[in-house]
């Protein structure tokens, strides 16, 4: 895949870039290693000052970088500006709390005495250069949620961003440079996916984090396992959205629309499978379908647009194939279901679509639909709702709508997911751990759990 900005709203190639050669990659790896030796000794006050300055600059750049993101991957402009604000918030959160999150821990006095020590501490030390392989769908947020905690922990970052968002990738390196970080603290590697393996095998790279597809995760995990390097993987998701009879149906249906089409449906944590109790199925389906039909599809640079183009022609074609497979298998199309053919929208658009009558034989039951396509399921009771929800290779997040506390307890206990959102839509926040189980990956980002993922957890034992 070429490294290029291709506007998905028009299909026009705007800028192309040459991939870095071996000499430039080597120079940057040397710089990362050298910078880490000194940056690791800086204190939290200095690190926080730099990160806050980066957040300030990001906010000043909000309008410009939002337009870059929208141009590169088609995100509606309002959502692009919101992404910028979210990144600045997370940067300030880690700047304020990293020292506390990574403070030395003192084991219980009885355990210290039992070990024969006079004192024992657990200290969190940085690992070194961390390679981040990041996706295009949230081109700022996915990077910042890695970079902010990694830099505050004393690590340095190497970014291999998706090949269709090179301007955003280069902006991120420039942002940290302008904020005053030492050269080499955060570097963008303009390389293709074929070059990742060699970089990951380099001994100077100490760990890796990847957000992306399952095949990409498998490749990074395999190489990291061979090299015995720590990894965090956040892969696909096909999140269930369960609606029970006691739910506020109007609110559940309204939020369901947003949960499905946020980022034009191109989000791992977007709700994708809507599992509705039979007693309220028809009422929910009517509200949900009407809400999906009412969405404004259009030019992502227009303020009123709610659903923009998919990021690539292949992404649109893959989504279309999933829908056609379901249709051939007997699924009912309640709205949408065909690519848009409007002369004023020449890009890679697909309309908000709702499918019902899904069976296990259909691909869309097992595969992630990365676009504004929802599937509806009917459940007879809690037991069947849990069975349908867990009948997926993924386990990223989940949503449950009920006012029955016993049902809440049951879903929290039994849903196979990294998080359970009750009467609300899945969203990431810097204070809460984020990640999944099963084929959605392993490890956690954000919160204290995220900042400690790339630390050497060191026991310091003092003799009596």
Tab-separated table of C-alpha atoms in Angstrom:
chain	number	residue	atom	x	y	z
A	1	UNK	CA	0.000	0.000	0.000
A	2	UNK	CA	1.507	3.375	-0.963
A	3	UNK	CA	2.109	5.982	1.707
A	4	UNK	CA	-0.293	8.633	0.522
A	5	UNK	CA	-3.115	10.978	1.397
A	6	UNK	CA	-6.116	9.897	-0.662
A	7	UNK	CA	-9.277	11.876	0.072
A	8	UNK	CA	-11.996	9.240	0.640
A	9	UNK	CA	-14.721	11.772	-0.111
A	10	UNK	CA	-13.471	12.103	-3.685
A	11	UNK	CA	-10.947	9.326	-4.306
A	12	UNK	CA	-8.349	11.943	-5.248
A	13	UNK	CA	-4.692	11.341	-4.338
A	14	UNK	CA	-3.442	14.569	-2.769
A	15	UNK	CA	0.069	13.747	-1.540
A	16	UNK	CA	2.436	10.799	-1.783
A	17	UNK	CA	5.519	10.004	0.277
A	18	UNK	CA	8.550	7.785	-0.198
A	19	UNK	CA	9.061	5.134	2.449
A	20	UNK	CA	12.149	5.648	4.590
A	21	UNK	CA	15.164	3.620	3.578
A	22	UNK	CA	17.395	1.464	5.761
A	23	UNK	CA	19.857	4.275	6.469
A	24	UNK	CA	17.177	6.643	7.743
A	25	UNK	CA	15.548	3.938	9.837
A	26	UNK	CA	18.942	3.097	11.352
A	27	UNK	CA	19.590	6.756	12.122
A	28	UNK	CA	16.293	7.044	13.917
A	29	UNK	CA	16.803	3.854	15.900
A	30	UNK	CA	20.217	5.082	17.021
A	31	UNK	CA	18.682	8.400	18.020
A	32	UNK	CA	15.884	6.723	19.972
A	33	UNK	CA	18.353	4.594	21.913
A	34	UNK	CA	20.643	7.530	22.672
A	35	UNK	CA	17.786	9.814	23.701
A	36	UNK	CA	16.340	7.196	26.028
A	37	UNK	CA	19.566	7.016	28.039
A	38	UNK	CA	19.121	10.612	29.156
A	39	UNK	CA	15.341	11.068	28.955
A	40	UNK	CA	14.802	8.119	31.328
A	41	UNK	CA	16.576	10.100	34.080
A	42	UNK	CA	14.277	13.123	33.840
A	43	UNK	CA	11.796	13.756	36.622
A	44	UNK	CA	8.027	13.731	36.475
A	45	UNK	CA	7.842	17.525	36.776
A	46	UNK	CA	9.900	18.011	33.632
A	47	UNK	CA	8.015	15.311	31.732
A	48	UNK	CA	4.668	16.800	32.758
A	49	UNK	CA	5.752	20.288	31.671
A	50	UNK	CA	6.584	18.975	28.194
A	51	UNK	CA	3.364	17.007	27.861
A	52	UNK	CA	1.208	19.949	28.935
A	53	UNK	CA	2.980	22.155	26.408
A	54	UNK	CA	2.214	19.567	23.714
A	55	UNK	CA	-1.444	19.593	24.806
A	56	UNK	CA	-1.519	23.394	24.578
A	57	UNK	CA	-0.097	23.331	21.058
A	58	UNK	CA	-2.529	20.611	20.020
A	59	UNK	CA	-5.456	22.733	21.141
A	60	UNK	CA	-4.094	25.713	19.221
A	61	UNK	CA	-3.871	23.523	16.131
A	62	UNK	CA	-7.344	22.015	16.581
A	63	UNK	CA	-8.977	23.426	13.463
A	64	UNK	CA	-6.068	22.683	11.139
A	65	UNK	CA	-5.288	19.147	12.290
A	66	UNK	CA	-8.987	18.273	12.368
A	67	UNK	CA	-9.210	19.188	8.685
A	68	UNK	CA	-6.135	17.080	7.955
A	69	UNK	CA	-7.697	14.052	9.634
A	70	UNK	CA	-10.967	14.520	7.780
A	71	UNK	CA	-9.136	14.895	4.480
A	72	UNK	CA	-7.052	11.772	5.054
A	73	UNK	CA	-9.638	9.310	6.403
A	74	UNK	CA	-13.066	10.904	6.043
A	75	UNK	CA	-14.049	11.518	9.643
A	76	UNK	CA	-16.909	14.073	9.954
A	77	UNK	CA	-15.283	17.362	10.864
A	78	UNK	CA	-17.168	17.787	14.154
A	79	UNK	CA	-15.921	14.390	15.277
A	80	UNK	CA	-12.391	15.285	14.201
A	81	UNK	CA	-12.406	18.378	16.411
A	82	UNK	CA	-13.774	16.317	19.290
A	83	UNK	CA	-10.930	13.848	18.835
A	84	UNK	CA	-8.393	16.635	19.184
A	85	UNK	CA	-10.006	17.812	22.417
A	86	UNK	CA	-10.061	14.265	23.769
A	87	UNK	CA	-6.345	13.883	23.086
A	88	UNK	CA	-5.474	17.091	24.916
A	89	UNK	CA	-7.568	15.944	27.882
A	90	UNK	CA	-5.734	12.627	28.083
A	91	UNK	CA	-2.352	14.332	27.867
A	92	UNK	CA	-3.208	16.580	30.795
A	93	UNK	CA	-4.621	13.633	32.750
A	94	UNK	CA	-1.343	11.725	32.513
A	95	UNK	CA	0.737	14.828	33.139
A	96	UNK	CA	-1.174	15.360	36.391
A	97	UNK	CA	-1.267	11.748	37.595
A	98	UNK	CA	1.745	9.840	36.271
A	99	UNK	CA	3.913	10.450	39.313
A	100	UNK	CA	1.196	9.085	41.599
A	101	UNK	CA	0.456	6.131	39.311
A	102	UNK	CA	4.131	5.154	39.188
A	103	UNK	CA	5.021	5.894	42.808
A	104	UNK	CA	7.102	3.313	44.636
A	105	UNK	CA	5.015	0.703	46.413
A	106	UNK	CA	5.792	-0.522	49.917
A	107	UNK	CA	4.766	-4.118	50.722
A	108	UNK	CA	3.187	-4.927	54.057
A	109	UNK	CA	5.580	-4.716	57.041
A	110	UNK	CA	4.864	-8.331	57.935
A	111	UNK	CA	5.936	-9.498	54.477
A	112	UNK	CA	9.083	-7.343	54.567
A	113	UNK	CA	10.023	-8.801	57.955
A	114	UNK	CA	9.230	-12.338	56.810
A	115	UNK	CA	11.608	-11.896	53.845
A	116	UNK	CA	14.470	-10.939	56.143
A	117	UNK	CA	14.696	-7.428	54.738
A	118	UNK	CA	14.871	-4.068	56.415
A	119	UNK	CA	12.986	-2.491	53.545
A	120	UNK	CA	11.379	-3.553	50.265
A	121	UNK	CA	10.119	-1.316	47.478
A	122	UNK	CA	8.483	-1.978	44.136
A	123	UNK	CA	9.661	0.556	41.579
A	124	UNK	CA	8.391	1.231	38.053
A	125	UNK	CA	11.203	1.909	35.590
A	126	UNK	CA	10.912	2.630	31.845
A	127	UNK	CA	11.765	-0.055	29.294
A	128	UNK	CA	13.174	1.962	26.403
A	129	UNK	CA	12.072	2.649	22.814
A	130	UNK	CA	8.512	1.380	22.231
A	131	UNK	CA	7.236	0.748	18.710
A	132	UNK	CA	3.612	1.759	18.136
A	133	UNK	CA	1.831	0.349	15.072
A	134	UNK	CA	-1.301	2.442	14.809
A	135	UNK	CA	-4.482	2.509	12.651
A	136	UNK	CA	-6.152	5.222	10.615
A	137	UNK	CA	-9.623	5.309	12.194
A	138	UNK	CA	-8.728	7.554	15.153
A	139	UNK	CA	-5.414	8.819	13.795
A	140	UNK	CA	-4.667	11.166	16.704
A	141	UNK	CA	-6.345	9.437	19.630
A	142	UNK	CA	-4.891	5.977	19.060
A	143	UNK	CA	-1.395	7.455	19.089
A	144	UNK	CA	-1.839	9.834	22.013
A	145	UNK	CA	-3.320	7.156	24.278
A	146	UNK	CA	-0.043	5.277	23.793
A	147	UNK	CA	2.336	8.225	23.674
A	148	UNK	CA	1.140	10.192	26.708
A	149	UNK	CA	1.614	7.380	29.260
A	150	UNK	CA	4.739	6.037	27.555
A	151	UNK	CA	6.489	9.417	27.604
A	152	UNK	CA	5.404	10.137	31.181
A	153	UNK	CA	6.855	6.767	32.230
A	154	UNK	CA	10.224	7.745	30.724
A	155	UNK	CA	10.041	5.692	27.538
A	156	UNK	CA	10.553	7.044	24.012
A	157	UNK	CA	8.216	6.371	21.086
A	158	UNK	CA	8.584	5.137	17.523
A	159	UNK	CA	5.391	5.518	15.491
A	160	UNK	CA	4.543	3.407	12.458
A	161	UNK	CA	1.214	4.903	11.484
A	162	UNK	CA	-1.259	3.638	8.888
A	163	UNK	CA	-0.084	4.379	5.355
A	164	UNK	CA	-3.180	6.434	4.483
A	165	UNK	CA	-2.644	9.075	7.205
A	166	UNK	CA	0.959	10.227	6.614
A	167	UNK	CA	0.240	13.917	7.216
A	168	UNK	CA	-1.263	13.167	10.617
A	169	UNK	CA	1.718	10.949	11.432
A	170	UNK	CA	4.225	13.656	10.537
A	171	UNK	CA	2.191	16.245	12.451
A	172	UNK	CA	2.511	14.169	15.628
A	173	UNK	CA	6.310	14.082	15.441
A	174	UNK	CA	6.366	17.818	14.829
A	175	UNK	CA	3.959	18.438	17.729
A	176	UNK	CA	6.262	16.814	20.278
A	177	UNK	CA	9.293	18.544	18.741
A	178	UNK	CA	7.633	21.966	19.026
A	179	UNK	CA	6.651	21.204	22.617
A	180	UNK	CA	10.356	21.008	23.495
A	181	UNK	CA	10.893	17.265	23.812
A	182	UNK	CA	14.499	16.187	23.200
A	183	UNK	CA	15.108	15.077	19.625
A	184	UNK	CA	14.403	11.374	19.423
A	185	UNK	CA	11.763	11.217	22.153
A	186	UNK	CA	8.986	10.704	19.615
A	187	UNK	CA	9.706	9.833	15.997
A	188	UNK	CA	7.461	8.961	13.081
A	189	UNK	CA	8.718	6.185	10.817
A	190	UNK	CA	7.246	6.575	7.338
A	191	UNK	CA	7.513	2.902	6.436
A	192	UNK	CA	5.292	0.274	4.902
A	193	UNK	CA	3.917	-2.708	6.770
A	194	UNK	CA	6.570	-4.981	5.245
A	195	UNK	CA	9.278	-3.045	7.113
A	196	UNK	CA	7.713	-3.478	10.554
A	197	UNK	CA	9.118	-6.954	11.174
A	198	UNK	CA	12.755	-5.886	10.801
A	199	UNK	CA	12.220	-2.874	13.062
A	200	UNK	CA	10.530	-5.008	15.699
A	201	UNK	CA	13.399	-7.501	15.602
A	202	UNK	CA	15.948	-4.781	16.330
A	203	UNK	CA	17.345	-5.180	19.845
A	204	UNK	CA	17.032	-1.451	20.508
A	205	UNK	CA	13.237	-1.707	20.304
A	206	UNK	CA	12.157	-3.020	23.700
A	207	UNK	CA	8.389	-3.413	23.307
A	208	UNK	CA	5.503	-2.865	20.922
A	209	UNK	CA	1.885	-1.835	20.964
A	210	UNK	CA	-0.522	-2.364	18.091
A	211	UNK	CA	-4.064	-1.284	17.423
A	212	UNK	CA	-5.432	-2.757	14.237
A	213	UNK	CA	-6.591	-5.868	12.456
A	214	UNK	CA	-6.336	-9.415	13.703
A	215	UNK	CA	-3.809	-10.434	10.978
A	216	UNK	CA	-1.583	-7.477	11.876
A	217	UNK	CA	-1.854	-8.383	15.557
A	218	UNK	CA	-0.897	-11.986	14.867
A	219	UNK	CA	2.174	-10.884	12.911
A	220	UNK	CA	3.417	-8.501	15.611
A	221	UNK	CA	2.642	-10.996	18.382
A	222	UNK	CA	4.505	-13.770	16.555
A	223	UNK	CA	7.654	-11.719	16.036
A	224	UNK	CA	7.506	-10.271	19.548
A	225	UNK	CA	7.101	-13.753	20.972
A	226	UNK	CA	10.133	-14.980	19.042
A	227	UNK	CA	12.146	-11.979	20.263
A	228	UNK	CA	10.634	-12.180	23.774
A	229	UNK	CA	9.347	-8.611	23.798
A	230	UNK	CA	6.380	-7.219	25.658
A	231	UNK	CA	3.337	-6.354	23.526
A	232	UNK	CA	-0.089	-4.836	23.989
A	233	UNK	CA	-2.664	-5.600	21.296
A	234	UNK	CA	-6.029	-3.924	20.714
A	235	UNK	CA	-7.625	-5.654	17.757
A	236	UNK	CA	-11.111	-5.941	16.308
A	237	UNK	CA	-14.455	-5.852	18.010
A	238	UNK	CA	-18.046	-6.805	17.298
A	239	UNK	CA	-19.605	-5.396	20.422
A	240	UNK	CA	-23.042	-6.548	21.593
A	241	UNK	CA	-25.695	-4.003	22.546
A	242	UNK	CA	-28.310	-5.774	24.668
A	243	UNK	CA	-31.744	-4.233	25.276
A	244	UNK	CA	-34.029	-5.738	27.926
A	245	UNK	CA	-37.734	-4.999	28.632
A	246	UNK	CA	-37.081	-2.611	31.527
A	247	UNK	CA	-34.882	-0.331	29.403
A	248	UNK	CA	-35.811	3.206	28.426
A	249	UNK	CA	-36.495	2.284	24.788
A	250	UNK	CA	-36.451	5.809	23.396
A	251	UNK	CA	-33.082	6.518	24.966
A	252	UNK	CA	-31.680	3.064	24.135
A	253	UNK	CA	-32.623	3.432	20.458
A	254	UNK	CA	-31.282	6.980	20.240
A	255	UNK	CA	-27.934	6.024	21.754
A	256	UNK	CA	-27.841	2.853	19.627
A	257	UNK	CA	-27.738	4.947	16.451
A	258	UNK	CA	-24.764	6.968	17.704
A	259	UNK	CA	-23.074	3.836	19.047
A	260	UNK	CA	-23.277	2.187	15.639
A	261	UNK	CA	-22.304	5.073	13.355
A	262	UNK	CA	-19.704	6.961	15.388
A	263	UNK	CA	-16.737	7.542	13.075
A	264	UNK	CA	-18.972	6.304	10.214
A	265	UNK	CA	-19.105	2.953	11.979
A	266	UNK	CA	-15.338	2.499	11.659
A	267	UNK	CA	-14.591	1.916	15.311
A	268	UNK	CA	-13.560	-1.250	17.111
A	269	UNK	CA	-15.717	-0.282	20.087
A	270	UNK	CA	-18.768	0.706	18.049
A	271	UNK	CA	-21.828	-1.362	18.943
A	272	UNK	CA	-22.437	-3.715	16.030
A	273	UNK	CA	-24.755	-6.533	17.169
A	274	UNK	CA	-28.058	-5.372	18.671
A	275	UNK	CA	-29.589	-8.104	20.796
A	276	UNK	CA	-33.123	-7.221	21.852
A	277	UNK	CA	-35.540	-9.059	24.138
A	278	UNK	CA	-38.498	-10.337	22.157
A	279	UNK	CA	-40.989	-8.366	24.290
A	280	UNK	CA	-39.544	-5.047	23.086
A	281	UNK	CA	-37.914	-6.133	19.831
A	282	UNK	CA	-40.459	-4.627	17.442
A	283	UNK	CA	-40.693	-1.334	19.315
A	284	UNK	CA	-36.905	-0.973	19.510
A	285	UNK	CA	-36.383	-1.995	15.884
A	286	UNK	CA	-38.852	0.630	14.662
A	287	UNK	CA	-37.147	3.412	16.609
A	288	UNK	CA	-33.653	2.256	15.680
A	289	UNK	CA	-34.344	1.954	11.953
A	290	UNK	CA	-35.999	5.369	11.838
A	291	UNK	CA	-32.991	6.863	13.587
A	292	UNK	CA	-30.584	5.253	11.120
A	293	UNK	CA	-32.641	6.475	8.148
A	294	UNK	CA	-32.627	10.036	9.479
A	295	UNK	CA	-28.823	10.341	9.588
A	296	UNK	CA	-27.233	12.946	7.330
A	297	UNK	CA	-24.768	11.317	4.926
A	298	UNK	CA	-22.526	13.703	3.068
A	299	UNK	CA	-19.315	15.659	2.660
A	300	UNK	CA	-17.376	15.158	5.916
A	301	UNK	CA	-16.212	18.779	5.845
A	302	UNK	CA	-19.791	20.003	6.248
A	303	UNK	CA	-20.871	20.697	9.837
A	304	UNK	CA	-24.220	18.910	9.471
A	305	UNK	CA	-22.723	15.632	8.208
A	306	UNK	CA	-23.150	12.690	10.582
A	307	UNK	CA	-21.921	9.874	8.319
A	308	UNK	CA	-19.043	10.410	5.926
A	309	UNK	CA	-17.287	8.136	3.440
A	310	UNK	CA	-15.507	4.957	4.417
A	311	UNK	CA	-11.755	5.394	4.550
A	312	UNK	CA	-10.961	3.396	1.430
A	313	UNK	CA	-12.525	1.791	-1.611
A	314	UNK	CA	-11.505	-1.628	-0.279
A	315	UNK	CA	-13.195	-0.901	3.043
A	316	UNK	CA	-16.410	-0.012	1.220
A	317	UNK	CA	-16.176	-3.127	-0.956
A	318	UNK	CA	-15.504	-5.414	2.031
A	319	UNK	CA	-18.532	-4.029	3.852
A	320	UNK	CA	-20.693	-4.430	0.774
A	321	UNK	CA	-19.635	-8.083	0.480
A	322	UNK	CA	-20.656	-8.764	4.085
A	323	UNK	CA	-24.098	-7.298	3.456
A	324	UNK	CA	-24.558	-9.213	0.208
A	325	UNK	CA	-23.541	-12.470	1.886
A	326	UNK	CA	-26.168	-11.878	4.590
A	327	UNK	CA	-28.795	-10.993	1.995
A	328	UNK	CA	-28.093	-14.207	0.072
A	329	UNK	CA	-28.380	-16.137	3.331
A	330	UNK	CA	-31.880	-14.788	3.950
A	331	UNK	CA	-31.287	-11.676	6.056
A	332	UNK	CA	-33.890	-8.913	5.843
A	333	UNK	CA	-32.625	-5.435	4.941
A	334	UNK	CA	-34.598	-2.933	7.030
A	335	UNK	CA	-32.825	0.104	5.611
A	336	UNK	CA	-29.840	0.846	3.390
A	337	UNK	CA	-28.122	-2.189	1.943
A	338	UNK	CA	-26.715	-0.751	-1.297
A	339	UNK	CA	-23.760	1.544	-1.939
A	340	UNK	CA	-24.683	5.171	-2.499
A	341	UNK	CA	-24.698	6.356	-6.103
A	342	UNK	CA	-25.090	10.113	-5.849
A	343	UNK	CA	-23.144	12.370	-8.223
A	344	UNK	CA	-22.445	14.888	-5.472
A	345	UNK	CA	-20.816	12.114	-3.369
A	346	UNK	CA	-18.198	10.506	-5.644
A	347	UNK	CA	-16.204	8.906	-2.829
A	348	UNK	CA	-16.483	5.653	-0.917
A	349	UNK	CA	-19.868	6.040	0.736
A	350	UNK	CA	-22.129	3.351	2.180
A	351	UNK	CA	-25.497	4.199	3.753
A	352	UNK	CA	-26.572	3.424	7.328
A	353	UNK	CA	-27.903	-0.125	7.094
A	354	UNK	CA	-29.843	-2.424	9.434
A	355	UNK	CA	-30.064	-6.184	8.872
A	356	UNK	CA	-32.404	-8.579	10.675
A	357	UNK	CA	-32.806	-12.348	10.607
A	358	UNK	CA	-29.104	-13.017	11.093
A	359	UNK	CA	-27.985	-16.661	11.349
A	360	UNK	CA	-24.723	-18.231	12.451
A	361	UNK	CA	-23.956	-19.247	8.871
A	362	UNK	CA	-23.664	-15.646	7.698
A	363	UNK	CA	-20.221	-14.081	7.620
A	364	UNK	CA	-21.450	-10.941	9.328
A	365	UNK	CA	-22.312	-12.996	12.410
A	366	UNK	CA	-18.628	-13.872	12.911
A	367	UNK	CA	-16.774	-11.031	11.176
A	368	UNK	CA	-16.456	-7.394	12.137
A	369	UNK	CA	-18.538	-5.003	10.020
A	370	UNK	CA	-16.312	-1.918	9.801
A	371	UNK	CA	-18.840	0.627	8.636
A	372	UNK	CA	-22.397	1.827	9.351
A	373	UNK	CA	-24.062	-1.601	9.209
A	374	UNK	CA	-25.992	-2.970	12.208
A	375	UNK	CA	-27.346	-6.461	12.823
A	376	UNK	CA	-30.492	-7.123	14.865
A	377	UNK	CA	-31.049	-10.262	16.950
A	378	UNK	CA	-34.102	-11.368	18.924
A	379	UNK	CA	-33.536	-12.945	22.376
A	380	UNK	CA	-36.169	-14.783	24.416
A	381	UNK	CA	-34.563	-14.126	27.804
A	382	UNK	CA	-31.355	-13.213	29.621
A	383	UNK	CA	-29.832	-16.633	28.970
A	384	UNK	CA	-30.266	-16.356	25.215
A	385	UNK	CA	-29.054	-12.746	25.197
A	386	UNK	CA	-25.820	-13.806	26.910
A	387	UNK	CA	-25.381	-16.729	24.513
A	388	UNK	CA	-25.780	-14.523	21.434
A	389	UNK	CA	-23.544	-11.814	22.867
A	390	UNK	CA	-20.733	-14.285	23.599
A	391	UNK	CA	-21.098	-16.119	20.273
A	392	UNK	CA	-18.318	-14.065	18.721
A	393	UNK	CA	-14.558	-14.433	18.360
A	394	UNK	CA	-14.226	-10.901	19.721
A	395	UNK	CA	-14.521	-9.528	23.238
A	396	UNK	CA	-13.675	-5.830	23.291
A	397	UNK	CA	-16.587	-4.027	24.930
A	398	UNK	CA	-20.317	-4.499	25.499
A	399	UNK	CA	-23.444	-2.461	26.216
A	400	UNK	CA	-26.429	-3.462	28.345
A	401	UNK	CA	-29.708	-1.595	28.732
A	402	UNK	CA	-31.773	-2.646	31.729
A	403	UNK	CA	-33.086	-1.235	35.004
A	404	UNK	CA	-33.094	-4.667	36.646
A	405	UNK	CA	-30.101	-4.953	38.997
A	406	UNK	CA	-30.205	-8.747	38.918
A	407	UNK	CA	-29.870	-8.610	35.137
A	408	UNK	CA	-26.999	-6.132	35.442
A	409	UNK	CA	-25.177	-8.512	37.780
A	410	UNK	CA	-25.740	-11.393	35.396
A	411	UNK	CA	-24.404	-9.528	32.364
A	412	UNK	CA	-21.393	-8.168	34.251
A	413	UNK	CA	-20.597	-11.683	35.444
A	414	UNK	CA	-21.072	-13.515	32.153
A	415	UNK	CA	-20.351	-11.229	29.194
A	416	UNK	CA	-16.957	-12.005	27.650
A	417	UNK	CA	-15.634	-8.499	27.137
A	418	UNK	CA	-13.079	-6.056	28.461
A	419	UNK	CA	-15.797	-3.679	29.641
A	420	UNK	CA	-19.528	-3.576	30.254
A	421	UNK	CA	-21.377	-0.278	29.817
A	422	UNK	CA	-24.774	-0.218	31.521
A	423	UNK	CA	-27.419	2.140	30.106
A	424	UNK	CA	-24.846	4.008	28.068
A	425	UNK	CA	-22.517	3.858	25.077
A	426	UNK	CA	-18.991	2.505	25.184
A	427	UNK	CA	-16.435	5.297	25.289
A	428	UNK	CA	-12.802	5.447	26.340
A	429	UNK	CA	-11.637	7.725	29.150
A	430	UNK	CA	-8.045	8.181	30.352
A	431	UNK	CA	-8.972	7.112	33.898
A	432	UNK	CA	-10.417	3.712	32.944
A	433	UNK	CA	-8.530	0.688	31.585
A	434	UNK	CA	-9.268	-0.160	27.972
A	435	UNK	CA	-8.734	-3.442	26.144
A	436	UNK	CA	-10.310	-6.772	25.329
A	437	UNK	CA	-10.238	-10.539	25.533
A	438	UNK	CA	-10.410	-13.368	23.002
A	439	UNK	CA	-9.408	-12.176	19.528
A	440	UNK	CA	-9.800	-8.547	20.526
A	441	UNK	CA	-6.302	-8.695	21.955
A	442	UNK	CA	-4.590	-8.511	25.332
A	443	UNK	CA	-3.103	-5.992	27.685
A	444	UNK	CA	-4.634	-2.678	28.675
A	445	UNK	CA	-4.302	0.925	27.635
A	446	UNK	CA	-5.190	4.050	29.635
A	447	UNK	CA	-5.457	4.436	33.424
A	448	UNK	CA	-2.741	3.207	35.759
A	449	UNK	CA	-2.891	-0.194	34.108
A	450	UNK	CA	-1.926	1.352	30.777
A	451	UNK	CA	1.034	3.387	31.992
A	452	UNK	CA	2.477	0.365	33.800
A	453	UNK	CA	2.286	-1.924	30.730
A	454	UNK	CA	5.634	-0.649	29.450
A	455	UNK	CA	7.477	-0.472	32.736
A	456	UNK	CA	10.063	-2.718	34.304
A	457	UNK	CA	8.351	-3.608	37.589
A	458	UNK	CA	11.385	-3.833	39.836
A	459	UNK	CA	11.633	-5.295	43.328
A	460	UNK	CA	14.216	-3.433	45.445
A	461	UNK	CA	15.226	-5.460	48.541
A	462	UNK	CA	17.399	-4.097	51.382
A	463	UNK	CA	19.074	-6.429	53.860
A	464	UNK	CA	18.637	-5.939	57.584
